[in-house]
GROMACS .gro file of C-alpha atoms in nm:
model
  446
    1UNK     CA    1   7.738   6.455  10.854
    2UNK     CA    2   7.988   6.262  10.605
    3UNK     CA    3   8.021   6.030  10.908
    4UNK     CA    4   8.458   5.989  10.856
    5UNK     CA    5   8.723   6.262  10.808
    6UNK     CA    6   9.078   6.189  10.846
    7UNK     CA    7   9.292   6.172  11.151
    8UNK     CA    8   9.444   5.967  11.460
    9UNK     CA    9   9.138   5.827  11.582
   10UNK     CA   10   9.192   6.005  11.960
   11UNK     CA   11   8.966   6.259  12.176
   12UNK     CA   12   9.123   6.450  12.338
   13UNK     CA   13   9.094   6.788  12.604
   14UNK     CA   14   9.324   7.082  12.681
   15UNK     CA   15   9.438   7.026  13.029
   16UNK     CA   16   9.658   7.248  13.198
   17UNK     CA   17   9.806   7.329  12.857
   18UNK     CA   18   9.906   7.019  12.696
   19UNK     CA   19   9.692   6.765  12.507
   20UNK     CA   20   9.525   6.533  12.711
   21UNK     CA   21   9.380   6.200  12.545
   22UNK     CA   22   9.086   6.101  12.689
   23UNK     CA   23   8.991   5.814  12.477
   24UNK     CA   24   9.125   5.599  12.139
   25UNK     CA   25   8.909   5.480  11.877
   26UNK     CA   26   8.871   5.120  11.873
   27UNK     CA   27   9.094   4.997  11.573
   28UNK     CA   28   9.143   5.335  11.438
   29UNK     CA   29   9.541   5.452  11.362
   30UNK     CA   30   9.628   5.547  11.729
   31UNK     CA   31   9.549   5.243  11.912
   32UNK     CA   32   9.722   4.993  11.649
   33UNK     CA   33  10.077   5.188  11.747
   34UNK     CA   34   9.971   5.144  12.096
   35UNK     CA   35   9.844   5.537  12.206
   36UNK     CA   36   9.641   5.506  12.553
   37UNK     CA   37   9.354   5.688  12.745
   38UNK     CA   38   9.531   5.932  12.936
   39UNK     CA   39   9.830   5.990  12.739
   40UNK     CA   40   9.963   6.351  12.714
   41UNK     CA   41  10.040   6.448  12.381
   42UNK     CA   42  10.350   6.665  12.427
   43UNK     CA   43  10.553   6.736  12.089
   44UNK     CA   44  10.385   6.736  11.700
   45UNK     CA   45  10.664   6.664  11.454
   46UNK     CA   46  10.976   6.673  11.759
   47UNK     CA   47  10.867   7.058  11.780
   48UNK     CA   48  10.691   7.161  12.175
   49UNK     CA   49  10.323   7.170  12.102
   50UNK     CA   50  10.213   7.273  12.470
   51UNK     CA   51  10.170   7.576  12.686
   52UNK     CA   52   9.930   7.881  12.733
   53UNK     CA   53   9.704   7.981  12.412
   54UNK     CA   54   9.698   7.640  12.271
   55UNK     CA   55   9.365   7.550  12.132
   56UNK     CA   56   9.157   7.224  12.019
   57UNK     CA   57   9.126   7.433  11.660
   58UNK     CA   58   9.551   7.435  11.696
   59UNK     CA   59   9.531   7.069  11.776
   60UNK     CA   60   9.298   6.924  11.527
   61UNK     CA   61   9.465   7.123  11.235
   62UNK     CA   62   9.785   6.933  11.344
   63UNK     CA   63   9.657   6.608  11.381
   64UNK     CA   64   9.410   6.604  11.133
   65UNK     CA   65   9.484   6.545  10.734
   66UNK     CA   66   9.453   6.279  10.436
   67UNK     CA   67   9.435   5.920  10.500
   68UNK     CA   68   9.748   5.767  10.447
   69UNK     CA   69   9.970   6.035  10.606
   70UNK     CA   70  10.180   6.041  10.866
   71UNK     CA   71  10.236   6.244  11.173
   72UNK     CA   72  10.515   6.230  11.463
   73UNK     CA   73  10.488   6.279  11.827
   74UNK     CA   74  10.591   6.243  12.140
   75UNK     CA   75  10.396   6.143  12.423
   76UNK     CA   76  10.410   6.180  12.808
   77UNK     CA   77  10.287   5.904  13.032
   78UNK     CA   78  10.305   5.821  13.347
   79UNK     CA   79  10.519   5.606  13.520
   80UNK     CA   80  10.740   5.672  13.232
   81UNK     CA   81  11.135   5.884  13.249
   82UNK     CA   82  11.102   6.022  12.891
   83UNK     CA   83  10.868   6.068  12.621
   84UNK     CA   84  10.728   5.761  12.431
   85UNK     CA   85  10.784   5.872  12.009
   86UNK     CA   86  10.457   5.716  11.781
   87UNK     CA   87  10.476   5.756  11.434
   88UNK     CA   88  10.089   5.763  11.336
   89UNK     CA   89   9.952   5.687  10.973
   90UNK     CA   90   9.616   5.877  10.921
   91UNK     CA   91   9.325   5.681  10.846
   92UNK     CA   92   8.962   5.704  10.779
   93UNK     CA   93   8.802   5.802  11.127
   94UNK     CA   94   8.434   5.686  11.191
   95UNK     CA   95   8.221   6.007  11.352
   96UNK     CA   96   7.914   5.818  11.555
   97UNK     CA   97   7.592   5.905  11.557
   98UNK     CA   98   7.444   5.695  11.845
   99UNK     CA   99   7.623   5.826  12.117
  100UNK     CA  100   7.510   5.520  12.347
  101UNK     CA  101   7.326   5.226  12.400
  102UNK     CA  102   7.238   5.005  12.715
  103UNK     CA  103   6.984   4.841  12.929
  104UNK     CA  104   6.764   4.977  13.172
  105UNK     CA  105   6.578   4.760  13.432
  106UNK     CA  106   6.420   4.410  13.277
  107UNK     CA  107   6.402   4.473  12.903
  108UNK     CA  108   6.378   4.831  12.846
  109UNK     CA  109   6.656   4.944  12.570
  110UNK     CA  110   6.794   5.336  12.559
  111UNK     CA  111   6.977   5.470  12.254
  112UNK     CA  112   7.095   5.819  12.223
  113UNK     CA  113   7.126   5.944  11.858
  114UNK     CA  114   7.322   6.260  11.909
  115UNK     CA  115   7.231   6.407  11.523
  116UNK     CA  116   7.189   6.257  11.219
  117UNK     CA  117   7.462   6.178  11.015
  118UNK     CA  118   7.482   5.961  10.678
  119UNK     CA  119   7.513   5.619  10.860
  120UNK     CA  120   7.289   5.715  11.155
  121UNK     CA  121   7.015   5.504  11.068
  122UNK     CA  122   7.238   5.150  11.041
  123UNK     CA  123   7.422   5.268  11.355
  124UNK     CA  124   7.051   5.281  11.478
  125UNK     CA  125   7.000   4.902  11.377
  126UNK     CA  126   7.312   4.821  11.511
  127UNK     CA  127   7.179   4.932  11.867
  128UNK     CA  128   6.839   4.832  11.832
  129UNK     CA  129   7.005   4.445  11.782
  130UNK     CA  130   7.241   4.471  12.060
  131UNK     CA  131   6.944   4.545  12.253
  132UNK     CA  132   6.755   4.304  12.114
  133UNK     CA  133   7.027   3.997  12.236
  134UNK     CA  134   7.000   4.160  12.600
  135UNK     CA  135   6.642   4.093  12.628
  136UNK     CA  136   6.528   4.423  12.545
  137UNK     CA  137   6.149   4.445  12.465
  138UNK     CA  138   6.063   4.849  12.468
  139UNK     CA  139   6.295   5.153  12.326
  140UNK     CA  140   6.374   5.460  12.473
  141UNK     CA  141   6.512   5.703  12.206
  142UNK     CA  142   6.681   6.001  12.323
  143UNK     CA  143   6.680   6.312  12.111
  144UNK     CA  144   6.740   6.575  12.367
  145UNK     CA  145   6.984   6.837  12.227
  146UNK     CA  146   7.022   6.640  11.851
  147UNK     CA  147   7.005   6.977  11.652
  148UNK     CA  148   6.938   6.766  11.305
  149UNK     CA  149   7.133   6.659  11.011
  150UNK     CA  150   7.060   6.471  10.746
  151UNK     CA  151   6.688   6.382  10.647
  152UNK     CA  152   6.681   6.097  10.506
  153UNK     CA  153   6.804   5.894  10.811
  154UNK     CA  154   6.545   6.008  11.023
  155UNK     CA  155   6.264   5.884  10.767
  156UNK     CA  156   6.426   5.569  10.792
  157UNK     CA  157   6.373   5.530  11.111
  158UNK     CA  158   6.092   5.640  11.120
  159UNK     CA  159   6.010   5.374  10.880
  160UNK     CA  160   6.106   5.098  11.117
  161UNK     CA  161   5.823   5.194  11.328
  162UNK     CA  162   5.525   5.217  11.088
  163UNK     CA  163   5.312   4.993  10.894
  164UNK     CA  164   5.330   5.013  10.513
  165UNK     CA  165   5.141   5.300  10.360
  166UNK     CA  166   5.212   5.550  10.674
  167UNK     CA  167   5.216   5.899  10.604
  168UNK     CA  168   5.563   6.008  10.749
  169UNK     CA  169   5.695   6.318  10.605
  170UNK     CA  170   5.515   6.591  10.323
  171UNK     CA  171   5.735   6.897  10.187
  172UNK     CA  172   5.501   7.173  10.014
  173UNK     CA  173   5.584   7.537   9.922
  174UNK     CA  174   5.441   7.839   9.712
  175UNK     CA  175   5.626   7.707   9.405
  176UNK     CA  176   5.698   7.358   9.520
  177UNK     CA  177   5.508   7.121   9.481
  178UNK     CA  178   5.383   6.868   9.752
  179UNK     CA  179   5.579   6.585   9.776
  180UNK     CA  180   5.453   6.298  10.036
  181UNK     CA  181   5.674   6.014  10.213
  182UNK     CA  182   5.540   5.691  10.296
  183UNK     CA  183   5.648   5.363  10.502
  184UNK     CA  184   5.704   5.071  10.319
  185UNK     CA  185   5.545   4.827  10.588
  186UNK     CA  186   5.951   4.651  10.605
  187UNK     CA  187   6.082   4.836  10.916
  188UNK     CA  188   6.215   4.578  11.195
  189UNK     CA  189   6.109   4.768  11.494
  190UNK     CA  190   5.698   4.769  11.455
  191UNK     CA  191   5.644   4.508  11.731
  192UNK     CA  192   5.844   4.768  11.975
  193UNK     CA  193   5.659   5.046  12.230
  194UNK     CA  194   5.869   5.318  12.194
  195UNK     CA  195   5.906   5.637  12.408
  196UNK     CA  196   6.106   5.929  12.239
  197UNK     CA  197   6.272   6.195  12.471
  198UNK     CA  198   6.324   6.546  12.340
  199UNK     CA  199   6.400   6.909  12.458
  200UNK     CA  200   6.373   7.277  12.349
  201UNK     CA  201   6.747   7.200  12.163
  202UNK     CA  202   6.569   6.891  11.973
  203UNK     CA  203   6.556   7.048  11.600
  204UNK     CA  204   6.485   6.941  11.201
  205UNK     CA  205   6.517   6.609  11.183
  206UNK     CA  206   6.493   6.504  11.522
  207UNK     CA  207   6.162   6.653  11.511
  208UNK     CA  208   6.051   6.483  11.172
  209UNK     CA  209   6.129   6.149  11.380
  210UNK     CA  210   5.923   6.265  11.680
  211UNK     CA  211   5.623   6.419  11.470
  212UNK     CA  212   5.582   6.125  11.248
  213UNK     CA  213   5.600   5.879  11.538
  214UNK     CA  214   5.362   6.087  11.768
  215UNK     CA  215   5.107   6.126  11.447
  216UNK     CA  216   5.081   5.832  11.374
  217UNK     CA  217   5.011   5.738  11.712
  218UNK     CA  218   5.310   5.524  11.739
  219UNK     CA  219   5.506   5.659  12.051
  220UNK     CA  220   5.460   5.871  12.354
  221UNK     CA  221   5.699   6.191  12.339
  222UNK     CA  222   5.808   6.302  12.705
  223UNK     CA  223   6.043   6.623  12.786
  224UNK     CA  224   5.984   6.974  12.629
  225UNK     CA  225   5.849   7.194  12.323
  226UNK     CA  226   6.138   7.086  12.035
  227UNK     CA  227   6.253   7.356  11.852
  228UNK     CA  228   6.105   7.426  11.576
  229UNK     CA  229   6.281   7.405  11.225
  230UNK     CA  230   6.130   7.267  10.938
  231UNK     CA  231   6.251   7.424  10.626
  232UNK     CA  232   6.313   7.260  10.279
  233UNK     CA  233   6.644   7.478  10.169
  234UNK     CA  234   6.797   7.484   9.827
  235UNK     CA  235   7.172   7.592   9.762
  236UNK     CA  236   7.240   7.769   9.466
  237UNK     CA  237   7.650   7.787   9.389
  238UNK     CA  238   7.804   8.073   9.217
  239UNK     CA  239   8.137   8.080   9.001
  240UNK     CA  240   8.349   8.218   9.249
  241UNK     CA  241   8.292   7.953   9.508
  242UNK     CA  242   8.013   8.119   9.715
  243UNK     CA  243   7.645   7.995   9.746
  244UNK     CA  244   7.315   8.155   9.924
  245UNK     CA  245   7.052   7.899  10.039
  246UNK     CA  246   6.738   8.026   9.927
  247UNK     CA  247   6.428   7.843  10.142
  248UNK     CA  248   6.131   7.657   9.889
  249UNK     CA  249   5.913   7.503  10.096
  250UNK     CA  250   5.873   7.403  10.504
  251UNK     CA  251   5.808   7.039  10.629
  252UNK     CA  252   5.475   6.936  10.713
  253UNK     CA  253   5.426   6.595  10.971
  254UNK     CA  254   5.119   6.360  10.908
  255UNK     CA  255   4.897   6.558  11.063
  256UNK     CA  256   4.935   6.839  10.861
  257UNK     CA  257   5.148   7.048  11.145
  258UNK     CA  258   5.457   7.246  11.030
  259UNK     CA  259   5.729   7.184  11.228
  260UNK     CA  260   5.857   7.591  11.163
  261UNK     CA  261   5.810   7.787  11.415
  262UNK     CA  262   5.651   8.116  11.365
  263UNK     CA  263   5.795   8.429  11.219
  264UNK     CA  264   5.665   8.798  11.240
  265UNK     CA  265   5.842   9.029  11.000
  266UNK     CA  266   6.089   9.267  11.182
  267UNK     CA  267   6.091   9.074  11.489
  268UNK     CA  268   6.431   8.960  11.458
  269UNK     CA  269   6.526   8.954  11.776
  270UNK     CA  270   6.251   8.786  11.940
  271UNK     CA  271   6.290   8.517  11.678
  272UNK     CA  272   6.645   8.482  11.757
  273UNK     CA  273   6.580   8.475  12.122
  274UNK     CA  274   6.344   8.214  12.105
  275UNK     CA  275   6.485   7.982  12.348
  276UNK     CA  276   6.578   8.288  12.578
  277UNK     CA  277   6.223   8.411  12.574
  278UNK     CA  278   6.075   8.059  12.621
  279UNK     CA  279   6.299   8.052  12.973
  280UNK     CA  280   6.162   8.418  13.058
  281UNK     CA  281   5.810   8.313  13.006
  282UNK     CA  282   5.843   8.028  13.240
  283UNK     CA  283   5.786   7.780  12.931
  284UNK     CA  284   6.079   7.515  13.042
  285UNK     CA  285   5.932   7.533  13.373
  286UNK     CA  286   5.582   7.478  13.349
  287UNK     CA  287   5.311   7.371  13.054
  288UNK     CA  288   5.066   7.583  13.134
  289UNK     CA  289   5.294   7.832  12.994
  290UNK     CA  290   5.290   7.731  12.631
  291UNK     CA  291   5.010   7.897  12.467
  292UNK     CA  292   4.768   7.681  12.228
  293UNK     CA  293   4.617   7.851  11.921
  294UNK     CA  294   4.318   7.705  11.863
  295UNK     CA  295   4.317   7.739  11.520
  296UNK     CA  296   4.647   7.517  11.505
  297UNK     CA  297   4.480   7.228  11.635
  298UNK     CA  298   4.558   6.908  11.478
  299UNK     CA  299   4.463   6.595  11.538
  300UNK     CA  300   4.698   6.262  11.515
  301UNK     CA  301   4.545   5.894  11.343
  302UNK     CA  302   4.346   5.817  11.677
  303UNK     CA  303   4.208   6.143  11.689
  304UNK     CA  304   4.404   6.306  12.005
  305UNK     CA  305   4.461   6.679  11.961
  306UNK     CA  306   4.802   6.828  11.899
  307UNK     CA  307   4.859   7.143  11.851
  308UNK     CA  308   5.097   7.314  11.520
  309UNK     CA  309   5.329   7.624  11.590
  310UNK     CA  310   5.615   7.524  11.577
  311UNK     CA  311   5.817   7.212  11.724
  312UNK     CA  312   5.661   6.915  11.897
  313UNK     CA  313   5.467   6.924  12.198
  314UNK     CA  314   5.533   6.614  12.398
  315UNK     CA  315   5.281   6.425  12.578
  316UNK     CA  316   5.452   6.450  12.887
  317UNK     CA  317   5.572   6.733  12.971
  318UNK     CA  318   5.915   6.735  13.215
  319UNK     CA  319   6.024   7.030  13.364
  320UNK     CA  320   6.388   7.199  13.299
  321UNK     CA  321   6.545   7.185  13.686
  322UNK     CA  322   6.803   7.505  13.720
  323UNK     CA  323   6.838   7.408  14.111
  324UNK     CA  324   7.159   7.281  14.081
  325UNK     CA  325   7.311   7.556  13.831
  326UNK     CA  326   7.482   7.811  14.023
  327UNK     CA  327   7.777   8.042  13.918
  328UNK     CA  328   8.051   7.830  14.042
  329UNK     CA  329   7.929   7.535  13.858
  330UNK     CA  330   7.917   7.728  13.577
  331UNK     CA  331   8.268   7.837  13.655
  332UNK     CA  332   8.394   7.475  13.704
  333UNK     CA  333   8.263   7.329  13.397
  334UNK     CA  334   8.304   7.625  13.160
  335UNK     CA  335   8.667   7.637  13.238
  336UNK     CA  336   8.695   7.251  13.203
  337UNK     CA  337   8.778   7.167  13.599
  338UNK     CA  338   8.527   6.886  13.613
  339UNK     CA  339   8.636   6.686  13.351
  340UNK     CA  340   9.003   6.781  13.383
  341UNK     CA  341   9.011   6.675  13.740
  342UNK     CA  342   8.828   6.361  13.669
  343UNK     CA  343   9.074   6.253  13.364
  344UNK     CA  344   9.331   6.316  13.626
  345UNK     CA  345   9.208   6.078  13.891
  346UNK     CA  346   9.131   5.792  13.628
  347UNK     CA  347   9.497   5.816  13.512
  348UNK     CA  348   9.668   5.816  13.852
  349UNK     CA  349   9.401   5.536  14.005
  350UNK     CA  350   9.370   5.353  13.691
  351UNK     CA  351   9.548   5.040  13.813
  352UNK     CA  352   9.301   5.043  14.105
  353UNK     CA  353   9.021   5.119  13.913
  354UNK     CA  354   9.080   4.809  13.670
  355UNK     CA  355   8.930   4.601  13.912
  356UNK     CA  356   8.503   4.775  13.841
  357UNK     CA  357   8.478   4.685  13.475
  358UNK     CA  358   8.134   4.759  13.434
  359UNK     CA  359   7.956   5.118  13.495
  360UNK     CA  360   7.764   4.967  13.826
  361UNK     CA  361   8.033   4.843  13.998
  362UNK     CA  362   8.260   5.145  13.908
  363UNK     CA  363   7.975   5.392  14.002
  364UNK     CA  364   7.924   5.182  14.392
  365UNK     CA  365   8.264   5.241  14.450
  366UNK     CA  366   8.302   5.598  14.332
  367UNK     CA  367   8.001   5.672  14.557
  368UNK     CA  368   8.244   5.522  14.872
  369UNK     CA  369   8.467   5.794  14.757
  370UNK     CA  370   8.523   6.180  14.910
  371UNK     CA  371   8.554   6.310  14.516
  372UNK     CA  372   8.447   6.666  14.635
  373UNK     CA  373   8.646   6.750  14.905
  374UNK     CA  374   8.956   6.707  14.671
  375UNK     CA  375   8.791   6.864  14.374
  376UNK     CA  376   8.740   7.131  14.576
  377UNK     CA  377   9.118   7.192  14.617
  378UNK     CA  378   9.156   7.132  14.292
  379UNK     CA  379   8.976   7.374  14.183
  380UNK     CA  380   9.075   7.704  14.419
  381UNK     CA  381   9.397   7.597  14.298
  382UNK     CA  382   9.317   7.763  13.959
  383UNK     CA  383   9.155   8.038  14.120
  384UNK     CA  384   8.785   7.902  14.134
  385UNK     CA  385   8.636   7.982  14.467
  386UNK     CA  386   8.340   7.984  14.640
  387UNK     CA  387   8.165   8.036  15.000
  388UNK     CA  388   8.042   7.647  15.066
  389UNK     CA  389   7.623   7.732  15.150
  390UNK     CA  390   7.662   7.894  14.754
  391UNK     CA  391   7.836   7.638  14.591
  392UNK     CA  392   7.618   7.319  14.779
  393UNK     CA  393   7.300   7.306  14.541
  394UNK     CA  394   7.584   7.211  14.311
  395UNK     CA  395   7.777   6.940  14.453
  396UNK     CA  396   7.492   6.634  14.377
  397UNK     CA  397   7.571   6.752  13.995
  398UNK     CA  398   7.950   6.785  14.029
  399UNK     CA  399   7.969   6.442  14.178
  400UNK     CA  400   7.721   6.294  13.875
  401UNK     CA  401   8.002   6.486  13.624
  402UNK     CA  402   8.313   6.338  13.817
  403UNK     CA  403   8.206   5.972  13.850
  404UNK     CA  404   8.067   5.984  13.456
  405UNK     CA  405   8.392   6.152  13.314
  406UNK     CA  406   8.579   5.844  13.503
  407UNK     CA  407   8.344   5.612  13.346
  408UNK     CA  408   8.382   5.746  13.012
  409UNK     CA  409   8.783   5.768  13.039
  410UNK     CA  410   8.778   5.419  13.166
  411UNK     CA  411   8.490   5.201  13.014
  412UNK     CA  412   8.363   5.433  12.716
  413UNK     CA  413   8.068   5.625  12.585
  414UNK     CA  414   7.784   5.411  12.751
  415UNK     CA  415   7.940   5.392  13.076
  416UNK     CA  416   7.932   5.763  13.012
  417UNK     CA  417   7.594   5.816  12.964
  418UNK     CA  418   7.473   5.558  13.206
  419UNK     CA  419   7.569   5.782  13.516
  420UNK     CA  420   7.577   6.078  13.375
  421UNK     CA  421   7.205   6.045  13.308
  422UNK     CA  422   7.149   5.865  13.678
  423UNK     CA  423   6.846   5.998  13.845
  424UNK     CA  424   6.781   6.175  13.510
  425UNK     CA  425   6.441   6.335  13.567
  426UNK     CA  426   6.297   6.291  13.188
  427UNK     CA  427   6.490   5.968  13.164
  428UNK     CA  428   6.271   5.854  13.480
  429UNK     CA  429   5.954   5.956  13.314
  430UNK     CA  430   6.001   5.811  13.019
  431UNK     CA  431   6.101   5.459  13.212
  432UNK     CA  432   5.818   5.495  13.410
  433UNK     CA  433   5.582   5.573  13.054
  434UNK     CA  434   5.663   5.287  12.882
  435UNK     CA  435   5.706   5.098  13.167
  436UNK     CA  436   5.306   5.151  13.251
  437UNK     CA  437   5.201   5.139  12.927
  438UNK     CA  438   5.329   4.802  12.755
  439UNK     CA  439   5.114   4.859  12.476
  440UNK     CA  440   5.243   5.225  12.418
  441UNK     CA  441   5.086   5.367  12.142
  442UNK     CA  442   5.067   5.135  11.927
  443UNK     CA  443   5.019   5.138  11.549
  444UNK     CA  444   4.629   4.985  11.458
  445UNK     CA  445   4.672   4.698  11.267
  446UNK     CA  446   4.519   4.745  10.893
   0.00000   0.00000   0.00000
C-alpha cells in the first residue's frame, strides 16, 4: 500500500526453472544498466540461481533490498555466447495502482484500477489527463478484481466526480460516533459521464467508490454484485510486536446501505465460502438468482431503487461466462504454460515483431499466425495434453491469452489489457451503456 519498495526494477516469471525477465521498469535501475525484457537471470552474486524448486519468494528475497545496495547478476541473452554480467544498484521501485489506461472508439477512456495504494488518486488523475489529451469525453472505471486497499484514495477519486456537499460515505458503530465525508465540489471529472465495472471480487475501497457514485446517481454500475466488505478496524499493538485488529464500526454509503455482507453467528463456513455459494446458487449466472430483501430497500438521491444486504448490486448485470473453462485450460494457465509460450515466442521473434509498434497492429499480425498448433506441442512437451474435443472450447481463450502476453512483453501493460479484453462481454456492455446514454446519470445541478 505504500506505493514503492526497494529492488532492481524488473518483473519476472519462472520459466523452465530460470528467472525470465518479462518487463523492465522504465527509468529503473535495471534499465539504466541495460537489462532487457527476455533476458534470463542465471546467477546472483556469482552463484547459480536456477533449477527445480526455485520459487518466486526465493527470487524476491535475493533481488529486493534497501535502496543504494548492490547486487550482481549473470544474464543469458539470446544471441550472446556467454553470460552478461550486470551490477545493479537497488532503488525505490514504484508500485502502480492504475494498471492500464487506453482509448476505446472515438471518445471513451478506459482506466483499470488494480488496488487503492497510496498514490492511486494521483495516478488516476494522470490517467484522466492522458485520456483527455487523446480526445476522451467519457470514462469507464474498471474495479473488477480490486480487493481494496487504502480508503482515502477511493474517497478522493469519488470526490472528483461530485458537486459540492454530496455525502460520499459515513462510518458508524455501537461505540463509534457517526462520521460523515462530503465532497468539496473541486473535482476535475464532474463533466464526464462514467460507468464503473465491478465483480464478485471488488471489495472494500472499490465498493466505497462504486457505492458513492451509484447512490449519488453519478454513474451506471455494470457487472455482478460486489464482495461485501465494509468494516472499520482499529489495530491495537502489543509490547511483543503482535497486534489485534478490532472491528469498531461499519461503512455506509449515501443511501444508508451498509456495504458489509451479513454474518450469522455460527455460520462460519457459509460466510467464508460466500463466493462459491453464489456460484452454486446461480447468482453469478443470473441476476434473478439474487435475493432482494424488501426491508433492505433504499433509494438513490434521484429516487432509483437499490438494495442493501452486502455488496453493490450493479444497474446492468453481466453473467459469468464459464463455457471456455475446461480442466485442460486450468492446467495450462495454472502451470504458466500460456505465458511461458508467449514470452518464448516474443523473444524468438523479437526482431520481426518490432515492426508492429501498436497493440492493434500487433493483434492484426498475430491473428494471421497459427499460434495454437505450436502451443499444443509446447504444452504436450511439458506433459499437459488433452483430446481435441475437450480442448476446443478453450481455444479462443488460449489465443487471447497468448496474444495479450506477447503484447505485454513487447508493448507494456496498456497493450496487454487492450488485447486481453478484446471481446470481453462486461466491457462491451459498459461501452454500450456509456455511448447510448451520453448523459449517464449525471449529478443534478445545485
